[in-house]
Amino acid sequence: MSGIGVVTPFWLDRPDAEAVEIAVEADRNGFGELWIGEMATFDAFALATAVGLRTERIGVRVGPLPIGVRTPVSMALGVSSVAGLTRRPVGLALGGSSPVIVGRWHDRPWEHAAGRMRETVGALRSVLSGQRLSVAGEHIRSGGFRLRQPVPELPITVAAFGPAMTRVAAEVADEVVLNLVPPARVAAARKVVDAHAAAAGRTPPRLAVWIPVALDPGAATRRQLAAQLSVYLSPTGYGEMFASLGYGSLVASARSGASRAELAAAVPPELAAAVGAIGDVSQVRARIAEYHAAGADHVGLVPATAEDPAGRALLRELAP
């Protein structure tokens, strides 16, 4: 896994199919890995397969996927399918997600995410290695399934924000991923992850971070960044972090029911700069270096595309 990669974004103002074009540009410019999440557009495994068939070399990391929505069997089938159909390196990222996505959208239990994560990772390691699945845990119960195309070396990433999930990630994952955090938060997470891993007697997992990136942004790009950040002001964990950065009034507005449009209009450019890399090429490169210096092994670039369709200019300028 390289020190820099690309993340397919969930911009609210762009065509869904732009994700594939971003993948093509990332591959063309020599990026080694593309993160493919899932929200309200494409199924992540279907999109990962499409990306693999449209590109030449780039590896894909599917997720983070909500562990409360898919079973270990369905996720194992998904990544095995992507690996077999594309013949590319594939990884799987998992997350607890949110009560809205897991509970309201999918009508599945969201509680006990950390415990569910620990059991899910254990079940996945078993089934991905080719063993017949036999799990009878508190949250995960499954037996009898065996994967016809095992992928035993497949890396598992865990998205961690709170202390309980961070501990689980440090103890069982190959990698921990953070999203929308400043370098100082990466440095703090690095210390905590290393300490938990040492206490568990294992090598600390790698640490990755996703950051929004924009080169010389104009008004449309700033609106795009603000609109996306407005979605993260209310959720537990993110809200507290943004409040600690000095944006408590925005968080309070979000949690009191302000509309997304109102919040986006109130998000200042400084907020995107605090959790991303915004500016000219030298400023963006320096900011990425800050994240690496803080302890990130990998920085996933979320390219702004409002004024740079498919992130073509950005990915060309920031090519590894």
Short mmCIF file of N, CA and C in Angstrom, two decimals, residues 85-175:
data_model
loop_
_atom_site.label_atom_id
_atom_site.label_comp_id
_atom_site.label_asym_id
_atom_site.label_seq_id
_atom_site.Cartn_x
_atom_site.Cartn_y
_atom_site.Cartn_z
N LEU A 85 -12.87 -11.19 -10.53
CA LEU A 85 -13.29 -10.63 -11.81
C LEU A 85 -12.34 -9.59 -12.36
N THR A 86 -11.58 -8.91 -11.48
CA THR A 86 -10.70 -7.84 -11.93
C THR A 86 -9.23 -8.22 -11.92
N ARG A 87 -8.87 -9.26 -11.16
CA ARG A 87 -7.47 -9.67 -11.01
C ARG A 87 -6.61 -8.52 -10.49
N ARG A 88 -7.18 -7.76 -9.57
CA ARG A 88 -6.48 -6.64 -8.95
C ARG A 88 -6.30 -6.88 -7.46
N PRO A 89 -5.32 -6.21 -6.84
CA PRO A 89 -5.24 -6.23 -5.38
C PRO A 89 -6.51 -5.61 -4.79
N VAL A 90 -7.08 -6.25 -3.81
CA VAL A 90 -8.32 -5.78 -3.19
C VAL A 90 -8.17 -5.79 -1.68
N GLY A 91 -8.72 -4.78 -1.05
CA GLY A 91 -8.79 -4.73 0.40
C GLY A 91 -10.22 -4.44 0.81
N LEU A 92 -10.51 -4.63 2.08
CA LEU A 92 -11.86 -4.40 2.60
C LEU A 92 -11.78 -3.50 3.82
N ALA A 93 -12.57 -2.44 3.83
CA ALA A 93 -12.64 -1.53 4.97
C ALA A 93 -14.03 -1.61 5.59
N LEU A 94 -14.07 -1.60 6.92
CA LEU A 94 -15.31 -1.75 7.67
C LEU A 94 -15.49 -0.57 8.63
N GLY A 95 -16.74 -0.24 8.90
CA GLY A 95 -17.02 0.83 9.85
C GLY A 95 -18.32 0.58 10.58
N GLY A 96 -18.51 1.28 11.68
CA GLY A 96 -19.75 1.17 12.42
C GLY A 96 -20.89 1.94 11.77
N SER A 97 -20.54 2.97 10.96
CA SER A 97 -21.49 3.83 10.28
C SER A 97 -22.30 4.64 11.30
N SER A 98 -23.59 4.83 11.05
CA SER A 98 -24.41 5.71 11.89
C SER A 98 -25.79 5.10 12.12
N PRO A 99 -26.51 5.58 13.14
CA PRO A 99 -27.87 5.08 13.37
C PRO A 99 -28.79 5.35 12.19
N VAL A 100 -28.56 6.45 11.47
CA VAL A 100 -29.43 6.76 10.33
C VAL A 100 -29.26 5.71 9.24
N ILE A 101 -28.02 5.43 8.87
CA ILE A 101 -27.78 4.49 7.76
C ILE A 101 -28.15 3.06 8.17
N VAL A 102 -27.66 2.63 9.32
CA VAL A 102 -27.88 1.24 9.72
C VAL A 102 -29.31 1.03 10.21
N GLY A 103 -29.77 1.91 11.08
CA GLY A 103 -31.07 1.73 11.69
C GLY A 103 -32.24 2.15 10.82
N ARG A 104 -32.18 3.40 10.32
CA ARG A 104 -33.32 3.93 9.56
C ARG A 104 -33.34 3.43 8.12
N TRP A 105 -32.18 3.45 7.45
CA TRP A 105 -32.17 3.02 6.05
C TRP A 105 -32.36 1.53 5.92
N HIS A 106 -31.64 0.77 6.74
CA HIS A 106 -31.58 -0.68 6.54
C HIS A 106 -32.34 -1.49 7.60
N ASP A 107 -32.87 -0.82 8.61
CA ASP A 107 -33.64 -1.52 9.64
C ASP A 107 -32.83 -2.64 10.29
N ARG A 108 -31.59 -2.30 10.65
CA ARG A 108 -30.71 -3.25 11.31
C ARG A 108 -30.20 -2.65 12.62
N PRO A 109 -29.82 -3.47 13.58
CA PRO A 109 -29.34 -2.93 14.86
C PRO A 109 -28.01 -2.22 14.71
N TRP A 110 -27.89 -1.02 15.30
CA TRP A 110 -26.66 -0.24 15.23
C TRP A 110 -25.87 -0.33 16.54
N GLU A 111 -26.52 -0.69 17.62
CA GLU A 111 -25.88 -0.70 18.93
C GLU A 111 -24.74 -1.73 18.97
N HIS A 112 -23.85 -1.55 19.95
CA HIS A 112 -22.73 -2.48 20.20
C HIS A 112 -21.82 -2.61 18.98
N ALA A 113 -21.53 -1.46 18.34
CA ALA A 113 -20.75 -1.49 17.10
C ALA A 113 -19.35 -2.05 17.33
N ALA A 114 -18.73 -1.71 18.45
CA ALA A 114 -17.35 -2.17 18.68
C ALA A 114 -17.30 -3.69 18.86
N GLY A 115 -18.22 -4.23 19.64
CA GLY A 115 -18.26 -5.67 19.82
C GLY A 115 -18.61 -6.40 18.53
N ARG A 116 -19.52 -5.84 17.78
CA ARG A 116 -19.88 -6.42 16.48
C ARG A 116 -18.68 -6.38 15.53
N MET A 117 -17.91 -5.30 15.59
CA MET A 117 -16.75 -5.18 14.72
C MET A 117 -15.72 -6.27 15.03
N ARG A 118 -15.45 -6.49 16.31
CA ARG A 118 -14.47 -7.51 16.69
C ARG A 118 -14.88 -8.88 16.15
N GLU A 119 -16.14 -9.23 16.31
CA GLU A 119 -16.60 -10.53 15.84
C GLU A 119 -16.64 -10.61 14.32
N THR A 120 -16.98 -9.49 13.67
CA THR A 120 -17.03 -9.47 12.21
C THR A 120 -15.65 -9.69 11.61
N VAL A 121 -14.64 -9.00 12.15
CA VAL A 121 -13.29 -9.17 11.63
C VAL A 121 -12.82 -10.61 11.82
N GLY A 122 -13.11 -11.20 12.98
CA GLY A 122 -12.72 -12.58 13.21
C GLY A 122 -13.38 -13.53 12.24
N ALA A 123 -14.68 -13.33 11.99
CA ALA A 123 -15.39 -14.19 11.05
C ALA A 123 -14.85 -14.02 9.64
N LEU A 124 -14.57 -12.78 9.26
CA LEU A 124 -14.05 -12.54 7.92
C LEU A 124 -12.69 -13.18 7.72
N ARG A 125 -11.82 -13.08 8.70
CA ARG A 125 -10.49 -13.68 8.55
C ARG A 125 -10.63 -15.19 8.34
N SER A 126 -11.57 -15.79 9.03
CA SER A 126 -11.78 -17.23 8.90
C SER A 126 -12.28 -17.58 7.51
N VAL A 127 -13.32 -16.91 7.05
CA VAL A 127 -13.93 -17.29 5.78
C VAL A 127 -13.05 -16.88 4.60
N LEU A 128 -12.35 -15.75 4.70
CA LEU A 128 -11.47 -15.33 3.60
C LEU A 128 -10.28 -16.26 3.43
N SER A 129 -9.89 -16.93 4.51
CA SER A 129 -8.76 -17.86 4.42
C SER A 129 -9.15 -19.19 3.80
N GLY A 130 -10.44 -19.39 3.59
CA GLY A 130 -10.90 -20.63 2.95
C GLY A 130 -11.50 -21.63 3.93
N GLN A 131 -11.57 -21.27 5.20
CA GLN A 131 -12.16 -22.19 6.17
C GLN A 131 -13.68 -22.18 6.06
N ARG A 132 -14.28 -23.27 6.50
CA ARG A 132 -15.74 -23.32 6.59
C ARG A 132 -16.15 -22.51 7.82
N LEU A 133 -17.03 -21.56 7.62
CA LEU A 133 -17.36 -20.62 8.68
C LEU A 133 -18.14 -21.29 9.80
N SER A 134 -17.69 -21.03 11.03
CA SER A 134 -18.40 -21.54 12.21
C SER A 134 -18.21 -20.52 13.32
N VAL A 135 -19.20 -19.63 13.47
CA VAL A 135 -19.12 -18.54 14.43
C VAL A 135 -20.41 -18.52 15.25
N ALA A 136 -20.26 -18.46 16.55
CA ALA A 136 -21.42 -18.36 17.43
C ALA A 136 -21.10 -17.33 18.50
N GLY A 137 -21.04 -16.06 18.08
CA GLY A 137 -20.71 -14.99 19.00
C GLY A 137 -21.94 -14.32 19.56
N GLU A 138 -21.72 -13.22 20.25
CA GLU A 138 -22.83 -12.47 20.82
C GLU A 138 -23.59 -11.71 19.74
N HIS A 139 -22.86 -11.28 18.69
CA HIS A 139 -23.47 -10.48 17.64
C HIS A 139 -23.48 -11.17 16.28
N ILE A 140 -22.51 -12.03 16.04
CA ILE A 140 -22.37 -12.70 14.74
C ILE A 140 -22.54 -14.20 14.93
N ARG A 141 -23.49 -14.77 14.21
CA ARG A 141 -23.72 -16.21 14.27
C ARG A 141 -23.91 -16.73 12.85
N SER A 142 -23.02 -17.61 12.44
CA SER A 142 -23.07 -18.13 11.08
C SER A 142 -22.30 -19.43 11.01
N GLY A 143 -22.77 -20.37 10.22
CA GLY A 143 -22.07 -21.64 10.10
C GLY A 143 -22.32 -22.31 8.77
N GLY A 144 -21.31 -23.07 8.31
CA GLY A 144 -21.47 -23.91 7.14
C GLY A 144 -20.96 -23.36 5.83
N PHE A 145 -20.77 -22.04 5.74
CA PHE A 145 -20.39 -21.46 4.45
C PHE A 145 -18.89 -21.56 4.23
N ARG A 146 -18.50 -21.90 3.00
CA ARG A 146 -17.09 -21.89 2.61
C ARG A 146 -16.95 -21.15 1.28
N LEU A 147 -16.01 -20.24 1.20
CA LEU A 147 -15.78 -19.43 0.02
C LEU A 147 -15.06 -20.25 -1.06
N ARG A 148 -15.59 -20.26 -2.27
CA ARG A 148 -14.97 -21.04 -3.34
C ARG A 148 -13.67 -20.40 -3.85
N GLN A 149 -13.58 -19.09 -3.74
CA GLN A 149 -12.35 -18.40 -4.17
C GLN A 149 -11.80 -17.60 -2.99
N PRO A 150 -11.07 -18.25 -2.09
CA PRO A 150 -10.54 -17.55 -0.92
C PRO A 150 -9.55 -16.45 -1.31
N VAL A 151 -9.43 -15.45 -0.45
CA VAL A 151 -8.45 -14.37 -0.62
C VAL A 151 -7.75 -14.18 0.74
N PRO A 152 -6.89 -15.12 1.10
CA PRO A 152 -6.36 -15.18 2.47
C PRO A 152 -5.49 -14.00 2.88
N GLU A 153 -4.85 -13.32 1.95
CA GLU A 153 -3.97 -12.21 2.30
C GLU A 153 -4.69 -10.87 2.25
N LEU A 154 -5.98 -10.86 2.08
CA LEU A 154 -6.71 -9.62 1.93
C LEU A 154 -6.64 -8.77 3.20
N PRO A 155 -6.18 -7.51 3.10
CA PRO A 155 -6.07 -6.66 4.29
C PRO A 155 -7.43 -6.12 4.72
N ILE A 156 -7.62 -6.02 6.03
CA ILE A 156 -8.87 -5.50 6.59
C ILE A 156 -8.58 -4.20 7.33
N THR A 157 -9.30 -3.17 6.94
CA THR A 157 -9.18 -1.85 7.55
C THR A 157 -10.42 -1.60 8.41
N VAL A 158 -10.23 -0.92 9.53
CA VAL A 158 -11.36 -0.53 10.38
C VAL A 158 -11.37 0.99 10.52
N ALA A 159 -12.51 1.60 10.22
CA ALA A 159 -12.70 3.03 10.43
C ALA A 159 -13.01 3.26 11.91
N ALA A 160 -12.19 4.05 12.56
CA ALA A 160 -12.32 4.24 14.01
C ALA A 160 -12.39 5.72 14.35
N PHE A 161 -13.31 6.07 15.24
CA PHE A 161 -13.40 7.45 15.70
C PHE A 161 -13.41 7.50 17.23
N GLY A 162 -14.33 6.78 17.84
CA GLY A 162 -14.41 6.79 19.29
C GLY A 162 -13.42 5.84 19.94
N PRO A 163 -13.29 5.89 21.25
CA PRO A 163 -12.29 5.08 21.96
C PRO A 163 -12.52 3.58 21.87
N ALA A 164 -13.78 3.13 21.93
CA ALA A 164 -14.05 1.69 21.90
C ALA A 164 -13.68 1.10 20.54
N MET A 165 -14.07 1.77 19.45
CA MET A 165 -13.74 1.26 18.12
C MET A 165 -12.25 1.37 17.84
N THR A 166 -11.62 2.40 18.37
CA THR A 166 -10.17 2.54 18.18
C THR A 166 -9.43 1.38 18.83
N ARG A 167 -9.86 0.99 20.01
CA ARG A 167 -9.23 -0.14 20.68
C ARG A 167 -9.40 -1.42 19.86
N VAL A 168 -10.60 -1.68 19.40
CA VAL A 168 -10.84 -2.87 18.59
C VAL A 168 -9.98 -2.84 17.33
N ALA A 169 -9.94 -1.70 16.65
CA ALA A 169 -9.15 -1.59 15.43
C ALA A 169 -7.68 -1.87 15.70
N ALA A 170 -7.16 -1.33 16.79
CA ALA A 170 -5.75 -1.54 17.12
C ALA A 170 -5.45 -2.99 17.41
N GLU A 171 -6.44 -3.71 17.92
CA GLU A 171 -6.21 -5.09 18.34
C GLU A 171 -6.47 -6.12 17.25
N VAL A 172 -7.27 -5.77 16.22
CA VAL A 172 -7.63 -6.81 15.25
C VAL A 172 -7.42 -6.43 13.79
N ALA A 173 -7.27 -5.14 13.47
CA ALA A 173 -7.23 -4.72 12.07
C ALA A 173 -5.80 -4.69 11.53
N ASP A 174 -5.71 -4.70 10.22
CA ASP A 174 -4.43 -4.49 9.54
C ASP A 174 -4.15 -3.00 9.38
N GLU A 175 -5.21 -2.21 9.47
CA GLU A 175 -5.09 -0.77 9.24
C GLU A 175 -6.26 -0.07 9.92
#
